[in-house]
CSV table of C-alpha atoms in Angstrom, one decimal:
chain,number,residue,atom,x,y,z
A,507,MET,CA,109.7,95.5,116.9
A,508,ASN,CA,111.1,98.0,119.4
A,509,TYR,CA,110.7,101.7,119.9
A,510,VAL,CA,113.3,104.4,119.6
A,511,SER,CA,113.5,107.9,121.2
A,512,LEU,CA,114.5,110.9,118.6
A,513,LYS,CA,118.0,111.7,120.8
A,514,GLU,CA,119.1,108.0,120.7
A,515,PHE,CA,118.6,107.8,117.0
A,516,ILE,CA,120.1,110.9,116.1
A,517,ASP,CA,123.4,109.9,118.1
A,518,VAL,CA,123.9,106.5,116.7
A,519,LYS,CA,123.3,107.7,113.3
A,520,GLU,CA,125.9,110.3,113.7
A,521,ALA,CA,128.2,107.8,115.4
A,522,GLY,CA,127.9,105.9,112.5
A,523,ASN,CA,126.2,103.2,114.6
A,524,LEU,CA,122.7,103.0,112.4
A,525,SER,CA,122.9,99.4,111.3
A,526,GLN,CA,124.2,97.7,114.5
A,527,PHE,CA,121.2,99.8,116.4
A,528,LEU,CA,118.6,98.9,113.7
A,529,ASN,CA,119.1,95.3,113.9
A,530,TYR,CA,119.4,95.2,117.6
A,531,LYS,CA,116.2,96.8,117.9
A,532,LYS,CA,114.8,94.5,115.1
A,533,ILE,CA,113.9,97.2,112.6
A,534,PHE,CA,113.9,96.6,109.0
A,535,PRO,CA,112.4,99.5,107.2
A,536,LYS,CA,111.4,98.9,103.5
A,537,ILE,CA,112.9,101.3,101.9
A,538,THR,CA,116.2,102.5,102.8
A,539,HIS,CA,115.9,106.2,103.1
A,540,GLU,CA,113.4,106.3,105.4
A,541,THR,CA,115.7,106.3,108.2
A,542,ASP,CA,117.5,109.1,106.7
A,543,ASP,CA,113.9,110.8,106.4
A,544,PHE,CA,113.6,110.0,110.2
A,545,TYR,CA,117.0,111.3,111.1
A,546,HIS,CA,115.8,114.9,109.2
A,547,PHE,CA,112.5,114.6,111.2
A,548,ALA,CA,114.1,114.3,114.4
A,549,LYS,CA,117.1,116.7,114.0
A,550,MET,CA,113.9,119.3,113.1
A,551,PHE,CA,112.2,118.5,115.4
A,552,TYR,CA,114.9,119.3,118.0
A,553,CYS,CA,115.6,122.5,116.3
A,554,LYS,CA,112.5,123.8,116.7
A,555,ASN,CA,112.1,122.5,120.2
A,556,GLN,CA,115.8,123.1,121.4
A,557,HIS,CA,114.6,122.8,125.5
A,558,LEU,CA,113.9,119.1,124.9
A,559,SER,CA,115.7,116.3,126.4
A,560,ASP,CA,114.2,113.9,124.4
A,561,VAL,CA,110.6,112.1,123.1
A,562,ASP,CA,110.4,108.2,123.2
A,563,GLY,CA,108.1,105.5,121.9
A,564,TRP,CA,108.6,106.0,118.1
A,565,PHE,CA,107.8,103.3,115.9
A,566,LEU,CA,109.5,102.9,112.4
A,567,GLY,CA,108.3,101.0,109.2
A,568,THR,CA,105.0,99.0,110.7
A,569,ASP,CA,103.9,97.0,107.8
A,570,LEU,CA,101.0,94.5,107.9
A,571,THR,CA,101.6,93.8,104.3
A,572,VAL,CA,97.8,94.2,103.3
A,573,ILE,CA,98.0,97.6,103.3
A,574,PRO,CA,100.5,100.7,102.8
A,575,ASP,CA,103.1,101.2,105.6
A,576,PHE,CA,103.1,103.0,108.1
A,577,ASP,CA,106.6,105.0,108.2
A,578,ILE,CA,106.3,106.5,111.7
A,579,LEU,CA,103.9,105.9,114.6
A,580,LEU,CA,103.5,107.2,117.8
A,581,PHE,CA,101.0,105.7,120.1
A,582,LEU,CA,99.7,108.0,122.9
A,583,ASP,CA,96.4,107.6,125.4
A,584,SER,CA,94.0,109.9,123.1
A,585,PHE,CA,95.3,109.6,119.8
A,586,ILE,CA,97.4,108.1,117.4
A,587,LEU,CA,100.8,110.1,115.6
A,588,ASN,CA,100.9,108.7,111.9
A,589,ILE,CA,103.5,110.4,109.9
A,590,ASP,CA,104.4,109.7,106.4
A,591,LEU,CA,108.0,110.5,105.0
A,592,LYS,CA,109.1,112.1,101.7
A,593,CYS,CA,112.3,112.9,100.4
A,594,GLN,CA,110.5,115.7,98.3
A,595,ILE,CA,106.8,115.9,97.0
A,596,THR,CA,104.7,117.7,95.0
A,597,ASN,CA,101.0,119.1,95.5
A,598,ASP,CA,99.7,116.5,93.0
A,599,ASP,CA,101.8,113.6,94.9
A,600,LEU,CA,100.0,115.1,98.0
A,601,THR,CA,96.4,114.9,96.4
A,602,ASN,CA,96.7,111.7,94.6
A,603,TYR,CA,99.2,109.4,96.5
A,604,VAL,CA,99.5,110.7,99.9
A,605,SER,CA,96.1,111.0,100.6
A,606,LYS,CA,94.8,107.8,99.0
A,607,LYS,CA,97.5,105.9,101.6
A,608,PHE,CA,96.0,107.9,104.5
A,609,LYS,CA,92.3,106.8,103.7
A,610,GLN,CA,93.8,103.3,103.0
A,611,GLN,CA,95.4,103.0,106.6
A,612,SER,CA,92.4,105.2,107.9
A,613,ARG,CA,90.3,101.4,108.3
A,614,ILE,CA,93.0,100.0,110.5
A,615,PHE,CA,92.7,103.1,112.9
A,616,ARG,CA,88.9,102.4,113.2
A,617,VAL,CA,89.5,99.1,114.2
A,618,LEU,CA,91.4,100.3,117.0
A,619,ASN,CA,88.6,102.8,117.8
A,620,LYS,CA,91.5,105.9,118.0
A,621,THR,CA,91.3,109.0,116.8
A,622,VAL,CA,94.5,109.6,114.6
A,623,TYR,CA,96.5,112.7,113.2
A,624,ASN,CA,98.3,112.2,110.1
A,625,PHE,CA,101.2,114.1,109.2
A,626,VAL,CA,103.5,114.6,106.1
A,627,PHE,CA,107.5,115.5,106.8
A,628,VAL,CA,109.3,116.6,103.7
A,629,VAL,CA,113.0,116.3,104.3
A,630,GLU,CA,113.7,118.8,100.9
A,631,ASP,CA,112.6,121.8,102.6
A,632,ASN,CA,112.1,120.3,106.6
A,633,SER,CA,108.0,121.2,105.9
A,634,LEU,CA,105.3,119.4,108.0
A,635,TYR,CA,101.7,119.2,106.6
A,636,HIS,CA,98.7,117.9,108.5
A,637,PHE,CA,96.2,116.0,106.5
A,638,ASP,CA,92.5,116.6,107.3
A,639,PRO,CA,90.2,113.5,106.2
A,640,SER,CA,87.2,115.6,106.9
A,641,THR,CA,88.3,118.0,104.0
A,642,GLU,CA,91.2,116.0,102.1
A,643,ILE,CA,93.3,119.1,102.6
A,644,PHE,CA,96.9,119.3,103.7
A,645,SER,CA,97.9,122.3,105.8
A,646,THR,CA,101.2,123.5,106.9
A,647,TYR,CA,101.8,122.5,110.8
A,648,SER,CA,104.7,123.9,113.0
A,649,PHE,CA,107.0,121.6,114.8
A,650,GLU,CA,106.3,123.3,118.2
A,651,ASP,CA,102.4,122.7,117.3
A,652,LEU,CA,103.5,119.1,117.2
A,653,PHE,CA,105.5,118.9,120.6
A,654,GLN,CA,102.2,120.3,122.2
A,655,LEU,CA,99.9,117.8,120.5
A,656,ILE,CA,102.6,115.4,121.7
A,657,LEU,CA,102.9,116.9,125.5
A,658,SER,CA,98.7,116.7,125.6
A,659,SER,CA,98.5,113.1,126.5
A,660,ASN,CA,100.9,110.3,127.5
A,661,ILE,CA,102.9,108.2,125.5
A,662,LEU,CA,102.2,104.2,125.4
A,663,PHE,CA,105.3,102.7,124.4
A,664,GLU,CA,103.4,99.8,122.5
A,665,ASN,CA,102.8,99.3,118.8
A,666,LYS,CA,98.8,98.4,118.9
A,667,ILE,CA,98.8,97.9,115.1
A,668,GLU,CA,101.6,95.4,115.3
A,669,GLN,CA,99.6,93.6,117.9
A,670,LEU,CA,96.5,93.2,115.9
A,671,THR,CA,95.9,89.6,114.5
A,672,PRO,CA,93.9,89.2,111.0
A,673,SER,CA,90.7,88.2,112.9
A,674,GLU,CA,90.5,91.5,114.4
A,675,PHE,CA,90.6,93.5,111.1
A,676,LEU,CA,89.0,90.9,108.5
A,677,ILE,CA,85.1,91.4,109.0
A,678,ASN,CA,82.3,89.4,108.1
A,679,PRO,CA,79.5,91.9,107.1
A,680,TRP,CA,76.9,89.3,108.4
A,681,LYS,CA,78.6,87.6,111.2
A,682,ASP,CA,80.1,91.2,112.7
A,683,LYS,CA,77.1,93.5,111.6
A,684,ASP,CA,78.0,95.9,114.3
A,685,ASP,CA,81.8,96.3,113.6
A,686,PHE,CA,80.9,96.3,109.9
A,687,ILE,CA,78.5,99.5,110.4
A,688,HIS,CA,81.3,101.4,112.1
A,689,GLN,CA,83.7,100.6,109.4
A,690,ARG,CA,85.9,98.8,111.3
A,691,TYR,CA,87.3,96.1,108.7
A,692,TRP,CA,89.8,96.3,106.3
A,693,LEU,CA,89.9,96.2,102.6
A,694,SER,CA,93.0,94.7,100.4
A,695,ASN,CA,94.5,97.1,97.7
A,696,THR,CA,92.6,95.4,95.2
A,697,GLN,CA,89.1,95.3,96.9
A,698,GLN,CA,90.0,99.1,97.7
A,699,THR,CA,90.7,100.2,94.3
A,700,ILE,CA,87.5,98.1,93.0
A,701,SER,CA,85.6,99.9,95.7
A,702,ASP,CA,87.1,103.1,94.4
A,703,SER,CA,86.2,102.7,91.1
A,704,ILE,CA,82.6,101.7,91.2
A,705,ILE,CA,82.0,105.0,93.5
A,706,CYS,CA,83.0,107.0,90.7
A,707,SER,CA,80.7,106.3,88.1
A,708,GLY,CA,79.9,103.7,85.4
A,709,ILE,CA,78.7,100.2,85.1
A,710,TYR,CA,80.9,97.6,87.0
A,711,GLY,CA,80.6,93.4,87.4
A,712,VAL,CA,83.1,92.2,90.0
A,713,THR,CA,84.0,88.3,89.7
A,714,GLY,CA,85.8,86.2,91.9
A,715,GLU,CA,86.1,82.8,94.0
A,716,ALA,CA,84.0,82.3,97.1
A,717,GLY,CA,85.2,84.2,100.1
A,718,THR,CA,87.3,86.8,97.8
A,719,GLY,CA,85.5,89.5,99.1
A,720,LYS,CA,82.7,90.3,96.5
A,721,THR,CA,80.1,91.0,99.2
A,722,LEU,CA,82.1,93.2,101.2
A,723,ILE,CA,82.7,95.1,98.7
A,724,ALA,CA,78.9,95.8,97.7
A,725,CYS,CA,78.4,96.6,101.2
A,726,ASP,CA,81.6,98.8,101.1
A,727,VAL,CA,80.2,101.0,98.1
A,728,MET,CA,76.4,100.8,99.7
């Protein structure tokens, strides 16, 4: 998958050449409206930072298939920007859906051993929210501050997540003790759901064939 710049994306979208552009770049978003959402994000970014020439290095629709896909990623020396796109959203959606998605994605970022900044852009009112994983609170964030954040580090122009191989995030808790202790491992959606359910309350039994992750879930809960 190739990266795009904000300005070129705006230009090809407004020229009516987006389909050809996406095919050329080998970008195939799972949800068709995500390209429209990214266009609105790019326009808003420039509306609030009119002195800009361009910002390059954005990756759209990164999908490892085993966890929720990443709508927008920007990789920098010091951190990664992870931006979720929404046409519209309620406070309940932020709390129950988007925060859960960010938490599922966080394991992959731990594999990379990189700081991540999670944001949600809502097209309906052109609003940007920052998600704080330590408090699980969403707070409004300005596009001017987002630009200053990007300026604080160098853009890398490579998709570190797309470069991962399964052996790098499928961790055996007995063979890869250090990686497991530092939570540099991945749970499938089913495993994550089971782990979350056990943490809440009650008595649970987990069954499955050898190698399906029963021990991994138990260790994750502990």
